[in-house]
Amino acid sequence: MQNSIARAGKSKAPLEKIMNVLFLVCGLAAVVSVVLISLYMVLSGAPAIAKIGPLQFLAGQIWNPEAKEFGILPLILSSVTATGLAVVVAVPAALCVAVFLTQIAGKRLASALLFLVELLAGIPSVVYGLLGAILIVPLVFQAQTALGLPMSGSLLSASIVLVIMILPTIISVSVSSIHAVPRQYNDVSLALGSSKMQSIVRAVIPAAKSGIVSGIVLGVGRAIGETMAVMMVAGNAPIMPEFLKPARLLTVGISMEWAYSSGIHREALFGIGLVLFAFIMVINVLLSTILKKGGARK
Amino acid sequence: MTKITTENLHLHYGENHALRGINMLIRPNKITALIGPSGCGKSTYLKTLNRMNDTVPGVAITGSVLLDGEDIYGSTVDVTKLRKKVGMVFQSPNPFPMSIYDNVAYGLKIHGIKKRLLMDEIVERSLRGAAIWDEVKDRLKTPALALSGGQQQRLCIARTLAVSPEVILMDEPTSALDPISTMKIEELMSELAKQYTVVIVTHNMQQAARISDYTAFFLLGEMIEYDETQQIFASPKDPRTENYITGRFG
């Protein structure tokens, strides 16, 4: 059987086996990390929440570690408001930019602008914090003075900085997903007698929907997890959120007090971490399922 | 009687002189087939009839195309109205990634039809017109991309019918389909010709011979010969046409 196609040895080539194992290990590493992080967050955060009492912790309105009061409702609501406002403004704006870059702008202009947008995505958050502190906070000062409020960092400033920070992420992900839409959809739509804008809104964007949703999820994740830039412009007082007053977000709540906390105080900070973690998980799952519903099936 | 009159039509893609002085009368309620080897300009010509070449950068067109006596390249023409009147079916089946119903209703929404009852009615009529109603009536809300290739192409025809065109352009509509689906579409085309003017580009000469009333032979951007299909296939006047249809080249 000189010409047989049967394997010479007993098993697959050793190199194949090694590569298989290697890829398996890499794949498992990602899964194991997620599981370990989740486990660690729960184990370190849950005891504090239990000691303080879940209701007092989650619904308490006063955060005063010296008096052993650990209510994080103001932090939760501030995070939700700041992120919500940022997303409401950033998503439509980013979509418009993405449509402009992919459908309207000429090739050269589009690639130049896209390069700049991607550059923005890579700027360290502390730089956004600096810009916010010198450009946006003073603007908000004017509004505060006009209304007779003390001048301070504010929830509004934090939201504005977040808008600027998440724009590039949503834009660049949306642009790539719109680029991936087959040209045919646009042609078919035009051939049915639609205008250029109708084709974009009714054919191209719906076909790019799932990619755009991923961009939004990434943007929301970045907004709710952002710490440094927010801390530099938000004023950081743990009070219930009002746009023109200082606000402390969940992330800032942890990072500000971490260095000098101990005992139950430190455990409470882990509790905040757990809440933040839960938030991001829930938002990811919710957004992906709600927004992607009724979308494309390939 | 003519539906579309083409007079001395020239088209350049940049340096490339793709159509060289086409003169042609397309008759209403007939199937006109455009045949010829790849790159001969037949698809390009088809796309001048609903101005789909407008979207290609660097295109220059001279001459005129009259639809019911109106120049479709005239300065006062609303291209969206033109394309509503002159529908198009593409080479590969290309339904939108939406439900079957939404695919057919797409053009209706574009043209401002909002009443649900009217929409339902037109969707059903279009799907019946494209001979696919019986296969999909129980799953109108399911994704169009789950249909087979042949069903998808008939769905695309239904989508075109929904905006009530007068002319239907078909750019090799069966070249991506299996023989049975092809047969169904060919039967459908004969039905369509009762109501619509059909212009079809095809690579398949048997197809042209089977279904069309008139055939035009294109070569290197020129229209070589145009006559009744029987005439073209039985006794072509130009030796180049004869060479092509007898399979000596192309």
PDB file of N, CA and C in Angstrom, chain B residues 175-237:
ATOM      1  N   SER B 175     -28.711  34.161 -12.922  1.00  0.00           N
ATOM      2  CA  SER B 175     -27.366  33.590 -13.073  1.00  0.00           C
ATOM      3  C   SER B 175     -26.847  33.003 -11.775  1.00  0.00           C
ATOM      4  N   ALA B 176     -27.457  33.377 -10.621  1.00  0.00           N
ATOM      5  CA  ALA B 176     -26.993  32.797  -9.364  1.00  0.00           C
ATOM      6  C   ALA B 176     -27.921  31.679  -8.880  1.00  0.00           C
ATOM      7  N   LEU B 177     -28.827  31.230  -9.754  1.00  0.00           N
ATOM      8  CA  LEU B 177     -29.846  30.279  -9.290  1.00  0.00           C
ATOM      9  C   LEU B 177     -29.720  28.902  -9.951  1.00  0.00           C
ATOM     10  N   ASP B 178     -30.301  27.908  -9.299  1.00  0.00           N
ATOM     11  CA  ASP B 178     -30.299  26.557  -9.850  1.00  0.00           C
ATOM     12  C   ASP B 178     -31.355  26.448 -10.959  1.00  0.00           C
ATOM     13  N   PRO B 179     -31.305  25.387 -11.760  1.00  0.00           N
ATOM     14  CA  PRO B 179     -32.200  25.296 -12.929  1.00  0.00           C
ATOM     15  C   PRO B 179     -33.687  25.364 -12.583  1.00  0.00           C
ATOM     16  N   ILE B 180     -34.092  24.762 -11.473  1.00  0.00           N
ATOM     17  CA  ILE B 180     -35.524  24.768 -11.164  1.00  0.00           C
ATOM     18  C   ILE B 180     -35.996  26.167 -10.773  1.00  0.00           C
ATOM     19  N   SER B 181     -35.187  26.847  -9.949  1.00  0.00           N
ATOM     20  CA  SER B 181     -35.534  28.223  -9.598  1.00  0.00           C
ATOM     21  C   SER B 181     -35.533  29.095 -10.847  1.00  0.00           C
ATOM     22  N   THR B 182     -34.580  28.847 -11.742  1.00  0.00           N
ATOM     23  CA  THR B 182     -34.504  29.605 -12.983  1.00  0.00           C
ATOM     24  C   THR B 182     -35.776  29.436 -13.785  1.00  0.00           C
ATOM     25  N   MET B 183     -36.257  28.182 -13.861  1.00  0.00           N
ATOM     26  CA  MET B 183     -37.469  27.914 -14.622  1.00  0.00           C
ATOM     27  C   MET B 183     -38.642  28.698 -14.041  1.00  0.00           C
ATOM     28  N   LYS B 184     -38.734  28.706 -12.703  1.00  0.00           N
ATOM     29  CA  LYS B 184     -39.842  29.428 -12.068  1.00  0.00           C
ATOM     30  C   LYS B 184     -39.791  30.911 -12.415  1.00  0.00           C
ATOM     31  N   ILE B 185     -38.581  31.468 -12.392  1.00  0.00           N
ATOM     32  CA  ILE B 185     -38.456  32.909 -12.681  1.00  0.00           C
ATOM     33  C   ILE B 185     -38.790  33.174 -14.143  1.00  0.00           C
ATOM     34  N   GLU B 186     -38.386  32.267 -15.010  1.00  0.00           N
ATOM     35  CA  GLU B 186     -38.693  32.468 -16.434  1.00  0.00           C
ATOM     36  C   GLU B 186     -40.199  32.437 -16.679  1.00  0.00           C
ATOM     37  N   GLU B 187     -40.882  31.493 -16.030  1.00  0.00           N
ATOM     38  CA  GLU B 187     -42.347  31.445 -16.159  1.00  0.00           C
ATOM     39  C   GLU B 187     -42.956  32.746 -15.662  1.00  0.00           C
ATOM     40  N   LEU B 188     -42.383  33.221 -14.546  1.00  0.00           N
ATOM     41  CA  LEU B 188     -42.872  34.450 -13.943  1.00  0.00           C
ATOM     42  C   LEU B 188     -42.705  35.637 -14.901  1.00  0.00           C
ATOM     43  N   MET B 189     -41.581  35.645 -15.604  1.00  0.00           N
ATOM     44  CA  MET B 189     -41.330  36.775 -16.500  1.00  0.00           C
ATOM     45  C   MET B 189     -42.386  36.869 -17.595  1.00  0.00           C
ATOM     46  N   SER B 190     -42.784  35.720 -18.128  1.00  0.00           N
ATOM     47  CA  SER B 190     -43.812  35.752 -19.167  1.00  0.00           C
ATOM     48  C   SER B 190     -45.109  36.320 -18.603  1.00  0.00           C
ATOM     49  N   GLU B 191     -45.416  35.962 -17.341  1.00  0.00           N
ATOM     50  CA  GLU B 191     -46.589  36.536 -16.678  1.00  0.00           C
ATOM     51  C   GLU B 191     -46.453  38.052 -16.563  1.00  0.00           C
ATOM     52  N   LEU B 192     -45.260  38.469 -16.113  1.00  0.00           N
ATOM     53  CA  LEU B 192     -45.032  39.896 -15.861  1.00  0.00           C
ATOM     54  C   LEU B 192     -45.206  40.731 -17.124  1.00  0.00           C
ATOM     55  N   ALA B 193     -44.816  40.150 -18.263  1.00  0.00           N
ATOM     56  CA  ALA B 193     -44.861  40.923 -19.504  1.00  0.00           C
ATOM     57  C   ALA B 193     -46.281  41.330 -19.884  1.00  0.00           C
ATOM     58  N   LYS B 194     -47.283  40.641 -19.293  1.00  0.00           N
ATOM     59  CA  LYS B 194     -48.652  41.047 -19.584  1.00  0.00           C
ATOM     60  C   LYS B 194     -48.952  42.437 -19.039  1.00  0.00           C
ATOM     61  N   GLN B 195     -48.306  42.759 -17.905  1.00  0.00           N
ATOM     62  CA  GLN B 195     -48.567  44.049 -17.271  1.00  0.00           C
ATOM     63  C   GLN B 195     -47.433  45.048 -17.401  1.00  0.00           C
ATOM     64  N   TYR B 196     -46.220  44.522 -17.519  1.00  0.00           N
ATOM     65  CA  TYR B 196     -45.061  45.406 -17.447  1.00  0.00           C
ATOM     66  C   TYR B 196     -44.223  45.272 -18.713  1.00  0.00           C
ATOM     67  N   THR B 197     -43.368  46.282 -18.921  1.00  0.00           N
ATOM     68  CA  THR B 197     -42.357  46.181 -19.958  1.00  0.00           C
ATOM     69  C   THR B 197     -41.117  45.605 -19.295  1.00  0.00           C
ATOM     70  N   VAL B 198     -40.609  44.505 -19.821  1.00  0.00           N
ATOM     71  CA  VAL B 198     -39.483  43.841 -19.153  1.00  0.00           C
ATOM     72  C   VAL B 198     -38.241  43.912 -20.044  1.00  0.00           C
ATOM     73  N   VAL B 199     -37.135  44.354 -19.458  1.00  0.00           N
ATOM     74  CA  VAL B 199     -35.853  44.339 -20.166  1.00  0.00           C
ATOM     75  C   VAL B 199     -34.908  43.475 -19.349  1.00  0.00           C
ATOM     76  N   ILE B 200     -34.343  42.450 -19.970  1.00  0.00           N
ATOM     77  CA  ILE B 200     -33.507  41.528 -19.218  1.00  0.00           C
ATOM     78  C   ILE B 200     -32.143  41.366 -19.869  1.00  0.00           C
ATOM     79  N   VAL B 201     -31.117  41.446 -19.039  1.00  0.00           N
ATOM     80  CA  VAL B 201     -29.769  41.132 -19.498  1.00  0.00           C
ATOM     81  C   VAL B 201     -29.531  39.676 -19.174  1.00  0.00           C
ATOM     82  N   THR B 202     -29.045  38.916 -20.136  1.00  0.00           N
ATOM     83  CA  THR B 202     -28.760  37.516 -19.815  1.00  0.00           C
ATOM     84  C   THR B 202     -27.523  37.019 -20.551  1.00  0.00           C
ATOM     85  N   HIS B 203     -26.814  36.124 -19.850  1.00  0.00           N
ATOM     86  CA  HIS B 203     -25.643  35.476 -20.422  1.00  0.00           C
ATOM     87  C   HIS B 203     -26.051  34.214 -21.151  1.00  0.00           C
ATOM     88  N   ASN B 204     -27.303  33.825 -20.879  1.00  0.00           N
ATOM     89  CA  ASN B 204     -27.749  32.520 -21.300  1.00  0.00           C
ATOM     90  C   ASN B 204     -28.600  32.676 -22.559  1.00  0.00           C
ATOM     91  N   MET B 205     -28.040  32.271 -23.694  1.00  0.00           N
ATOM     92  CA  MET B 205     -28.747  32.514 -24.959  1.00  0.00           C
ATOM     93  C   MET B 205     -30.018  31.691 -25.088  1.00  0.00           C
ATOM     94  N   GLN B 206     -29.999  30.480 -24.512  1.00  0.00           N
ATOM     95  CA  GLN B 206     -31.229  29.690 -24.537  1.00  0.00           C
ATOM     96  C   GLN B 206     -32.327  30.448 -23.792  1.00  0.00           C
ATOM     97  N   GLN B 207     -31.923  31.080 -22.706  1.00  0.00           N
ATOM     98  CA  GLN B 207     -32.909  31.834 -21.940  1.00  0.00           C
ATOM     99  C   GLN B 207     -33.497  32.953 -22.799  1.00  0.00           C
ATOM    100  N   ALA B 208     -32.643  33.690 -23.469  1.00  0.00           N
ATOM    101  CA  ALA B 208     -33.116  34.774 -24.331  1.00  0.00           C
ATOM    102  C   ALA B 208     -34.074  34.208 -25.384  1.00  0.00           C
ATOM    103  N   ALA B 209     -33.676  33.098 -25.982  1.00  0.00           N
ATOM    104  CA  ALA B 209     -34.502  32.504 -27.040  1.00  0.00           C
ATOM    105  C   ALA B 209     -35.837  32.027 -26.489  1.00  0.00           C
ATOM    106  N   ARG B 210     -35.815  31.458 -25.265  1.00  0.00           N
ATOM    107  CA  ARG B 210     -37.035  30.921 -24.668  1.00  0.00           C
ATOM    108  C   ARG B 210     -38.042  31.998 -24.298  1.00  0.00           C
ATOM    109  N   ILE B 211     -37.563  33.050 -23.669  1.00  0.00           N
ATOM    110  CA  ILE B 211     -38.532  33.935 -23.020  1.00  0.00           C
ATOM    111  C   ILE B 211     -38.762  35.263 -23.711  1.00  0.00           C
ATOM    112  N   SER B 212     -37.816  35.736 -24.543  1.00  0.00           N
ATOM    113  CA  SER B 212     -37.942  37.135 -24.968  1.00  0.00           C
ATOM    114  C   SER B 212     -38.699  37.269 -26.281  1.00  0.00           C
ATOM    115  N   ASP B 213     -39.273  38.437 -26.472  1.00  0.00           N
ATOM    116  CA  ASP B 213     -39.932  38.761 -27.736  1.00  0.00           C
ATOM    117  C   ASP B 213     -38.945  39.423 -28.691  1.00  0.00           C
ATOM    118  N   TYR B 214     -38.081  40.258 -28.118  1.00  0.00           N
ATOM    119  CA  TYR B 214     -37.070  40.940 -28.918  1.00  0.00           C
ATOM    120  C   TYR B 214     -35.711  40.690 -28.294  1.00  0.00           C
ATOM    121  N   THR B 215     -34.689  40.667 -29.135  1.00  0.00           N
ATOM    122  CA  THR B 215     -33.340  40.466 -28.632  1.00  0.00           C
ATOM    123  C   THR B 215     -32.408  41.480 -29.270  1.00  0.00           C
ATOM    124  N   ALA B 216     -31.519  42.031 -28.429  1.00  0.00           N
ATOM    125  CA  ALA B 216     -30.494  42.937 -28.948  1.00  0.00           C
ATOM    126  C   ALA B 216     -29.145  42.323 -28.651  1.00  0.00           C
ATOM    127  N   PHE B 217     -28.269  42.322 -29.632  1.00  0.00           N
ATOM    128  CA  PHE B 217     -26.926  41.774 -29.439  1.00  0.00           C
ATOM    129  C   PHE B 217     -25.929  42.921 -29.308  1.00  0.00           C
ATOM    130  N   PHE B 218     -25.198  42.918 -28.211  1.00  0.00           N
ATOM    131  CA  PHE B 218     -24.200  43.965 -27.936  1.00  0.00           C
ATOM    132  C   PHE B 218     -22.799  43.387 -28.098  1.00  0.00           C
ATOM    133  N   LEU B 219     -21.895  44.230 -28.590  1.00  0.00           N
ATOM    134  CA  LEU B 219     -20.494  43.813 -28.688  1.00  0.00           C
ATOM    135  C   LEU B 219     -19.623  45.060 -28.557  1.00  0.00           C
ATOM    136  N   LEU B 220     -18.682  45.025 -27.633  1.00  0.00           N
ATOM    137  CA  LEU B 220     -17.721  46.110 -27.450  1.00  0.00           C
ATOM    138  C   LEU B 220     -18.381  47.498 -27.404  1.00  0.00           C
ATOM    139  N   GLY B 221     -19.466  47.584 -26.678  1.00  0.00           N
ATOM    140  CA  GLY B 221     -20.093  48.890 -26.470  1.00  0.00           C
ATOM    141  C   GLY B 221     -21.021  49.319 -27.585  1.00  0.00           C
ATOM    142  N   GLU B 222     -21.156  48.489 -28.623  1.00  0.00           N
ATOM    143  CA  GLU B 222     -22.076  48.842 -29.696  1.00  0.00           C
ATOM    144  C   GLU B 222     -23.231  47.854 -29.732  1.00  0.00           C
ATOM    145  N   MET B 223     -24.395  48.351 -30.209  1.00  0.00           N
ATOM    146  CA  MET B 223     -25.467  47.417 -30.430  1.00  0.00           C
ATOM    147  C   MET B 223     -25.381  46.956 -31.876  1.00  0.00           C
ATOM    148  N   ILE B 224     -25.094  45.678 -32.056  1.00  0.00           N
ATOM    149  CA  ILE B 224     -24.825  45.173 -33.399  1.00  0.00           C
ATOM    150  C   ILE B 224     -26.119  44.893 -34.146  1.00  0.00           C
ATOM    151  N   GLU B 225     -27.052  44.257 -33.445  1.00  0.00           N
ATOM    152  CA  GLU B 225     -28.273  43.851 -34.131  1.00  0.00           C
ATOM    153  C   GLU B 225     -29.416  43.780 -33.137  1.00  0.00           C
ATOM    154  N   TYR B 226     -30.596  44.162 -33.612  1.00  0.00           N
ATOM    155  CA  TYR B 226     -31.761  44.185 -32.729  1.00  0.00           C
ATOM    156  C   TYR B 226     -32.978  43.832 -33.554  1.00  0.00           C
ATOM    157  N   ASP B 227     -33.674  42.791 -33.136  1.00  0.00           N
ATOM    158  CA  ASP B 227     -34.798  42.343 -33.954  1.00  0.00           C
ATOM    159  C   ASP B 227     -35.700  41.453 -33.109  1.00  0.00           C
ATOM    160  N   GLU B 228     -36.739  40.939 -33.748  1.00  0.00           N
ATOM    161  CA  GLU B 228     -37.539  39.952 -33.045  1.00  0.00           C
ATOM    162  C   GLU B 228     -36.655  38.752 -32.718  1.00  0.00           C
ATOM    163  N   THR B 229     -36.891  38.175 -31.549  1.00  0.00           N
ATOM    164  CA  THR B 229     -36.012  37.110 -31.078  1.00  0.00           C
ATOM    165  C   THR B 229     -35.912  35.969 -32.092  1.00  0.00           C
ATOM    166  N   GLN B 230     -37.061  35.559 -32.615  1.00  0.00           N
ATOM    167  CA  GLN B 230     -37.052  34.469 -33.592  1.00  0.00           C
ATOM    168  C   GLN B 230     -36.139  34.783 -34.763  1.00  0.00           C
ATOM    169  N   GLN B 231     -36.265  36.008 -35.247  1.00  0.00           N
ATOM    170  CA  GLN B 231     -35.487  36.459 -36.384  1.00  0.00           C
ATOM    171  C   GLN B 231     -33.987  36.395 -36.085  1.00  0.00           C
ATOM    172  N   ILE B 232     -33.621  36.957 -34.902  1.00  0.00           N
ATOM    173  CA  ILE B 232     -32.211  36.992 -34.512  1.00  0.00           C
ATOM    174  C   ILE B 232     -31.631  35.584 -34.447  1.00  0.00           C
ATOM    175  N   PHE B 233     -32.385  34.659 -33.841  1.00  0.00           N
ATOM    176  CA  PHE B 233     -31.819  33.331 -33.659  1.00  0.00           C
ATOM    177  C   PHE B 233     -31.918  32.470 -34.921  1.00  0.00           C
ATOM    178  N   ALA B 234     -32.940  32.746 -35.765  1.00  0.00           N
ATOM    179  CA  ALA B 234     -33.092  31.925 -36.971  1.00  0.00           C
ATOM    180  C   ALA B 234     -32.193  32.429 -38.099  1.00  0.00           C
ATOM    181  N   SER B 235     -32.229  33.731 -38.347  1.00  0.00           N
ATOM    182  CA  SER B 235     -31.398  34.230 -39.449  1.00  0.00           C
ATOM    183  C   SER B 235     -30.830  35.608 -39.129  1.00  0.00           C
ATOM    184  N   PRO B 236     -29.786  35.632 -38.316  1.00  0.00           N
ATOM    185  CA  PRO B 236     -29.145  36.902 -37.978  1.00  0.00           C
ATOM    186  C   PRO B 236     -28.572  37.560 -39.225  1.00  0.00           C
ATOM    187  N   LYS B 237     -28.647  38.878 -39.265  1.00  0.00           N
ATOM    188  CA  LYS B 237     -28.164  39.582 -40.443  1.00  0.00           C
ATOM    189  C   LYS B 237     -26.677  39.844 -40.373  1.00  0.00           C
TER     190      LYS B 237
END
